[in-house]
Amino acid sequence: MACQWTLSLICIFSLLLTAAQSKTLKRDVKALNEIKASLGWRVVYAWVGDDPCGDGDLPPWSGVTCSTQGDYRVVTELEVYAVSIVGPFPIAVTNLLDLTRLDLHNNKLTGPIPPQIGRLKRLRILNLRWNKLQDVIPAEIGELKRLTHLSLSFNNFKGEIPKEIANLPELRYLYLQENRLTGRIPPELGILPNLRHLDVGNNHLVGTIRELIRFEGSFPVLRNLYLNNNYLTGGVPAQLANLTNLEILYLDHNQFSGRIPDAFYKHPFLKEMYIEGNAFRPGVNPIGIHKVLELTDTEFLV
């Protein structure tokens, strides 16, 4: 028993020693130092030394997580949020090819997301909400095949929602609310097999629900659907109630008309359905009590 305990300590010490002796990949060191040179003083003040993964007595840079791969350390997570970063999206981020998490939310980033974002093939979480990003959402986001969480809400994105987002088989949460998006919601989003949450509220979107769910078996695991505050028209088809996992449905402040099919009031899981601000027939009632929901960081945990 004592021998096994000694061997365990030796193994742990060996692993720690290997990690300490590993060098950070030059590509990542160069990229992070370029980012450091472009960021505001609040971040730079906390980023001491030249090695973002730590060097000798210096700890890793705040918000930077590294992992050992073979003989090198690589940057796998970058979380720099709510520190008033000003300026364009730091394109050097797209050279951190081992990133699994990129969180730059609640800053003052401007301009477009560069198309080079598609290089981050290992990315699972991309959180850019609460910035001032502009232009169209790049189609290259559809190349991030491992993405599970995508939040681009509370920015100034314009143009149409790229249908390439439907190429993300692992996507679970999609937040696009509070932008200036136009056109129709791509019905291709309905083929996403793992999508649980879709929020496109507070944009300038048009079209009908019937168009959105035109593919058979659309949105098989969707729980929360937010379509509020757009320019959507037509009626609410009974087929929407075939989304058997649906729990929350926001239809308010559009141009919907007609009646709500009885299937929604008999739905086994639907707890909240909000309909005000439309042209529904008299007597159509909501489900649940309307309340304001805030997106929390816990929703980005995997």
Coordinates of C-alpha atoms in Angstrom, one line a residue:
M1 CA 0.0 0.0 0.0
A2 CA 2.8 2.4 1.0
C3 CA 4.6 1.5 -2.3
Q4 CA 1.5 2.3 -4.3
W5 CA 1.1 5.6 -2.5
T6 CA 4.7 6.5 -3.3
L7 CA 4.3 5.6 -7.0
S8 CA 1.2 7.8 -7.1
L9 CA 3.1 10.7 -5.7
I10 CA 5.9 10.2 -8.2
C11 CA 3.5 10.1 -11.1
I12 CA 1.8 13.3 -9.9
F13 CA 5.1 15.0 -9.4
S14 CA 6.3 13.9 -12.9
L15 CA 3.1 15.3 -14.5
L16 CA 3.5 18.6 -12.7
L17 CA 7.2 18.8 -13.7
T18 CA 6.4 18.0 -17.3
A19 CA 3.8 20.8 -17.4
A20 CA 6.1 23.2 -15.8
Q21 CA 8.9 22.4 -18.3
S22 CA 6.6 22.6 -21.3
K23 CA 6.9 25.6 -23.5
T24 CA 4.0 27.5 -24.8
L25 CA 3.5 27.1 -28.6
K26 CA 5.1 30.1 -30.3
R27 CA 2.0 30.6 -32.4
D28 CA -0.2 31.2 -29.3
V29 CA 2.4 33.4 -27.6
K30 CA 2.6 35.6 -30.7
A31 CA -1.2 35.7 -31.0
L32 CA -1.8 36.6 -27.4
N33 CA 0.9 39.3 -27.4
E34 CA -0.7 40.8 -30.5
I35 CA -4.0 40.8 -28.7
K36 CA -2.4 42.3 -25.6
A37 CA -1.0 45.2 -27.7
S38 CA -4.5 46.0 -29.0
L39 CA -6.5 45.8 -25.8
G40 CA -7.3 48.4 -23.2
W41 CA -5.2 49.1 -20.1
R42 CA -7.5 47.1 -17.8
V43 CA -6.6 43.8 -19.5
V44 CA -2.9 44.7 -20.1
Y45 CA -2.5 45.5 -16.5
A46 CA -3.4 42.0 -15.5
W47 CA -1.3 40.4 -18.3
V48 CA 2.2 40.3 -16.9
G49 CA 5.2 38.7 -18.7
D50 CA 5.5 37.5 -22.3
D51 CA 4.1 34.0 -21.9
P52 CA 0.3 33.9 -21.6
C53 CA 0.4 30.4 -20.0
G54 CA 2.8 31.6 -17.3
D55 CA 6.6 31.5 -17.1
G56 CA 8.6 30.6 -14.0
D57 CA 7.1 32.4 -11.1
L58 CA 4.5 34.3 -13.2
P59 CA 1.0 32.8 -13.3
P60 CA -1.0 32.5 -16.5
W61 CA -2.6 35.6 -17.8
S62 CA -6.0 36.4 -16.3
G63 CA -8.8 34.9 -18.4
V64 CA -6.3 32.6 -20.3
T65 CA -6.5 28.8 -19.8
C66 CA -3.8 26.5 -21.2
S67 CA -3.5 22.8 -21.7
T68 CA -0.5 20.6 -22.3
Q69 CA -0.4 18.8 -25.7
G70 CA 2.7 16.7 -26.1
D71 CA 5.8 18.9 -25.5
Y72 CA 3.9 22.2 -25.7
R73 CA 1.3 24.2 -23.9
V74 CA -1.6 25.7 -26.0
V75 CA -4.3 28.2 -25.2
T76 CA -7.6 26.5 -25.0
E77 CA -9.8 29.1 -23.4
L78 CA -9.9 32.9 -23.6
E79 CA -12.4 34.8 -21.4
V80 CA -12.0 38.5 -21.3
Y81 CA -15.4 40.0 -20.6
A82 CA -16.8 43.1 -19.0
V83 CA -13.5 45.1 -19.1
S84 CA -14.5 47.7 -21.6
I85 CA -12.4 46.5 -24.5
V86 CA -12.7 49.1 -27.2
G87 CA -12.0 48.7 -30.9
P88 CA -12.4 46.1 -33.6
F89 CA -12.6 42.4 -33.0
P90 CA -9.0 41.2 -32.4
I91 CA -8.2 39.2 -35.5
A92 CA -5.2 37.6 -33.9
V93 CA -7.7 35.5 -31.9
T94 CA -8.3 33.4 -35.0
N95 CA -4.7 32.2 -34.8
L96 CA -5.5 30.4 -31.5
L97 CA -6.4 27.2 -33.3
D98 CA -6.9 25.1 -30.1
L99 CA -9.5 27.4 -28.5
T100 CA -12.6 25.6 -27.2
R101 CA -14.1 28.6 -25.5
L102 CA -14.0 32.3 -26.6
D103 CA -15.9 34.7 -24.4
L104 CA -15.5 38.5 -25.1
H105 CA -19.0 39.5 -24.0
N106 CA -20.0 42.8 -22.4
N107 CA -17.2 44.9 -24.0
K108 CA -17.2 47.6 -26.7
L109 CA -16.0 45.7 -29.7
T110 CA -16.9 47.2 -33.0
G111 CA -16.8 46.3 -36.7
P112 CA -17.5 42.8 -38.2
I113 CA -16.6 39.4 -37.0
P114 CA -13.7 38.4 -39.4
P115 CA -14.4 35.5 -41.7
Q116 CA -11.2 33.9 -40.3
I117 CA -13.4 32.9 -37.3
G118 CA -14.0 29.7 -39.3
R119 CA -10.4 28.6 -38.5
L120 CA -11.3 27.8 -34.9
K121 CA -12.4 24.3 -35.6
R122 CA -12.3 23.1 -31.9
L123 CA -14.5 26.0 -30.6
R124 CA -17.4 24.8 -28.5
I125 CA -18.5 28.1 -27.0
L126 CA -18.6 31.5 -28.7
N127 CA -20.0 34.3 -26.6
L128 CA -19.8 37.8 -28.1
R129 CA -23.1 39.3 -26.7
W130 CA -23.3 42.9 -25.4
N131 CA -20.8 44.5 -27.8
K132 CA -21.2 46.9 -30.7
L133 CA -20.3 44.5 -33.4
Q134 CA -21.7 45.3 -36.9
D135 CA -22.1 44.1 -40.4
V136 CA -23.4 40.7 -41.4
I137 CA -22.9 37.5 -39.4
P138 CA -20.2 35.6 -41.4
A139 CA -21.2 32.4 -43.1
E140 CA -17.9 30.9 -41.9
I141 CA -19.4 30.4 -38.4
G142 CA -21.0 27.4 -40.1
E143 CA -17.5 25.8 -40.2
L144 CA -17.3 25.5 -36.4
K145 CA -18.7 22.0 -36.3
R146 CA -18.1 21.5 -32.6
L147 CA -20.0 24.6 -31.5
T148 CA -22.6 24.0 -28.8
H149 CA -23.3 27.6 -27.6
L150 CA -23.5 30.7 -29.9
S151 CA -24.4 34.1 -28.5
L152 CA -24.3 37.1 -30.8
S153 CA -27.1 39.0 -29.1
F154 CA -27.2 42.7 -28.2
N155 CA -25.1 43.9 -31.0
N156 CA -25.7 45.7 -34.3
F157 CA -25.6 42.8 -36.8
K158 CA -27.6 43.4 -39.9
G159 CA -28.5 41.3 -43.0
E160 CA -29.9 37.8 -42.9
I161 CA -29.3 35.0 -40.5
P162 CA -26.8 32.8 -42.4
K163 CA -28.3 29.4 -43.2
E164 CA -24.8 27.9 -42.7
I165 CA -25.6 27.9 -39.0
A166 CA -27.6 24.8 -39.8
N167 CA -24.3 23.1 -40.4
L168 CA -23.5 22.9 -36.7
P169 CA -24.7 19.5 -35.6
E170 CA -23.8 20.0 -31.9
L171 CA -25.4 23.4 -31.5
R172 CA -27.7 23.6 -28.4
Y173 CA -28.2 27.3 -27.7
L174 CA -28.5 30.0 -30.3
Y175 CA -28.9 33.6 -29.2
L176 CA -29.4 36.2 -31.9
Q177 CA -31.8 38.6 -30.2
E178 CA -31.5 42.4 -30.1
N179 CA -29.8 43.0 -33.4
R180 CA -30.9 44.5 -36.8
L181 CA -31.3 41.2 -38.6
T182 CA -33.6 41.2 -41.6
G183 CA -35.2 38.6 -44.0
R184 CA -36.6 35.2 -43.1
I185 CA -35.5 32.8 -40.4
P186 CA -33.8 30.0 -42.3
P187 CA -36.0 26.9 -42.0
E188 CA -32.8 24.9 -42.2
L189 CA -32.3 25.7 -38.5
G190 CA -35.0 23.2 -37.9
I191 CA -32.8 20.3 -38.9
L192 CA -30.4 21.0 -36.0
P193 CA -30.7 17.8 -34.0
N194 CA -29.6 19.2 -30.6
L195 CA -31.0 22.8 -30.7
R196 CA -32.8 23.4 -27.4
H197 CA -33.0 27.2 -27.3
L198 CA -33.6 29.6 -30.2
D199 CA -33.9 33.4 -29.6
V200 CA -34.3 35.7 -32.6
G201 CA -36.4 38.3 -30.8
N202 CA -36.1 42.1 -31.3
N203 CA -34.9 42.1 -34.9
H204 CA -36.6 43.1 -38.2
L205 CA -37.4 39.5 -39.4
V206 CA -40.3 38.7 -41.7
G207 CA -42.0 35.6 -42.9
T208 CA -44.4 33.0 -41.3
I209 CA -44.1 30.2 -38.8
R210 CA -45.4 27.8 -41.4
E211 CA -42.2 28.6 -43.5
L212 CA -40.0 28.2 -40.5
I213 CA -41.2 24.6 -39.7
R214 CA -41.7 23.5 -43.3
F215 CA -39.3 20.5 -42.9
E216 CA -40.8 17.4 -41.5
G217 CA -39.6 16.8 -37.9
S218 CA -38.3 20.3 -37.5
F219 CA -36.7 21.3 -34.2
P220 CA -36.9 17.8 -32.6
V221 CA -35.6 18.8 -29.1
L222 CA -36.4 22.6 -29.0
R223 CA -37.6 23.8 -25.6
N224 CA -37.5 27.6 -25.9
L225 CA -38.5 29.6 -29.0
Y226 CA -38.4 33.4 -28.9
L227 CA -39.9 35.1 -32.1
N228 CA -41.1 38.2 -30.3
N229 CA -40.7 41.8 -31.6
N230 CA -40.3 41.2 -35.3
Y231 CA -42.6 41.6 -38.3
L232 CA -43.7 38.0 -38.7
T233 CA -47.2 37.4 -40.2
G234 CA -49.8 34.8 -40.8
G235 CA -51.4 32.4 -38.4
V236 CA -50.0 30.0 -35.8
P237 CA -50.2 26.5 -37.4
A238 CA -51.2 23.5 -35.4
Q239 CA -48.0 21.8 -36.6
L240 CA -46.0 24.0 -34.3
A241 CA -47.6 22.1 -31.3
N242 CA -45.9 19.0 -32.7
L243 CA -42.7 20.4 -31.1
T244 CA -43.3 18.0 -28.2
N245 CA -40.5 19.4 -26.0
L246 CA -41.6 23.0 -26.3
E247 CA -41.8 24.8 -22.9
I248 CA -41.6 28.5 -23.7
L249 CA -43.0 30.3 -26.8
Y250 CA -42.8 34.0 -27.3
L251 CA -45.0 35.2 -30.2
D252 CA -45.7 38.7 -28.9
H253 CA -45.4 42.0 -30.8
N254 CA -45.5 40.7 -34.4
Q255 CA -48.3 40.8 -37.0
F256 CA -49.8 37.3 -36.3
S257 CA -53.6 36.9 -36.8
G258 CA -56.3 34.3 -36.5
R259 CA -56.7 32.0 -33.6
I260 CA -54.4 29.8 -31.5
P261 CA -55.1 26.1 -32.1
D262 CA -56.4 24.1 -29.1
A263 CA -53.4 21.8 -29.3
F264 CA -51.3 24.5 -27.6
Y265 CA -53.6 24.6 -24.6
K266 CA -53.3 20.8 -24.3
H267 CA -49.6 20.7 -24.9
P268 CA -48.0 18.5 -22.1
F269 CA -45.0 20.7 -21.5
L270 CA -45.8 24.3 -22.7
K271 CA -45.6 26.5 -19.6
E272 CA -45.4 30.0 -21.2
M273 CA -46.9 31.4 -24.4
Y274 CA -47.0 35.1 -24.9
I275 CA -49.2 36.6 -27.7
E276 CA -49.8 40.3 -26.9
G277 CA -49.2 42.9 -29.6
N278 CA -50.7 40.9 -32.5
A279 CA -54.0 40.8 -34.3
F280 CA -55.3 37.5 -32.9
R281 CA -59.1 37.0 -32.6
P282 CA -60.8 38.2 -29.4
G283 CA -60.7 35.5 -26.7
V284 CA -57.3 34.2 -27.5
N285 CA -55.4 33.8 -24.3
P286 CA -51.7 33.5 -23.3
I287 CA -50.3 30.8 -21.1
G288 CA -48.3 31.7 -18.0
I289 CA -47.2 35.0 -16.6
H290 CA -45.0 37.2 -18.8
K291 CA -41.7 38.0 -17.1
V292 CA -38.4 39.4 -18.3
L293 CA -35.7 36.8 -18.5
E294 CA -32.0 37.7 -18.2
L295 CA -29.3 35.6 -19.8
T296 CA -26.9 34.4 -17.2
D297 CA -23.4 33.0 -17.5
T298 CA -24.6 29.7 -16.0
E299 CA -26.4 29.1 -19.3
F300 CA -23.0 28.8 -21.0
L301 CA -21.8 26.0 -18.8
V302 CA -21.4 22.6 -20.4

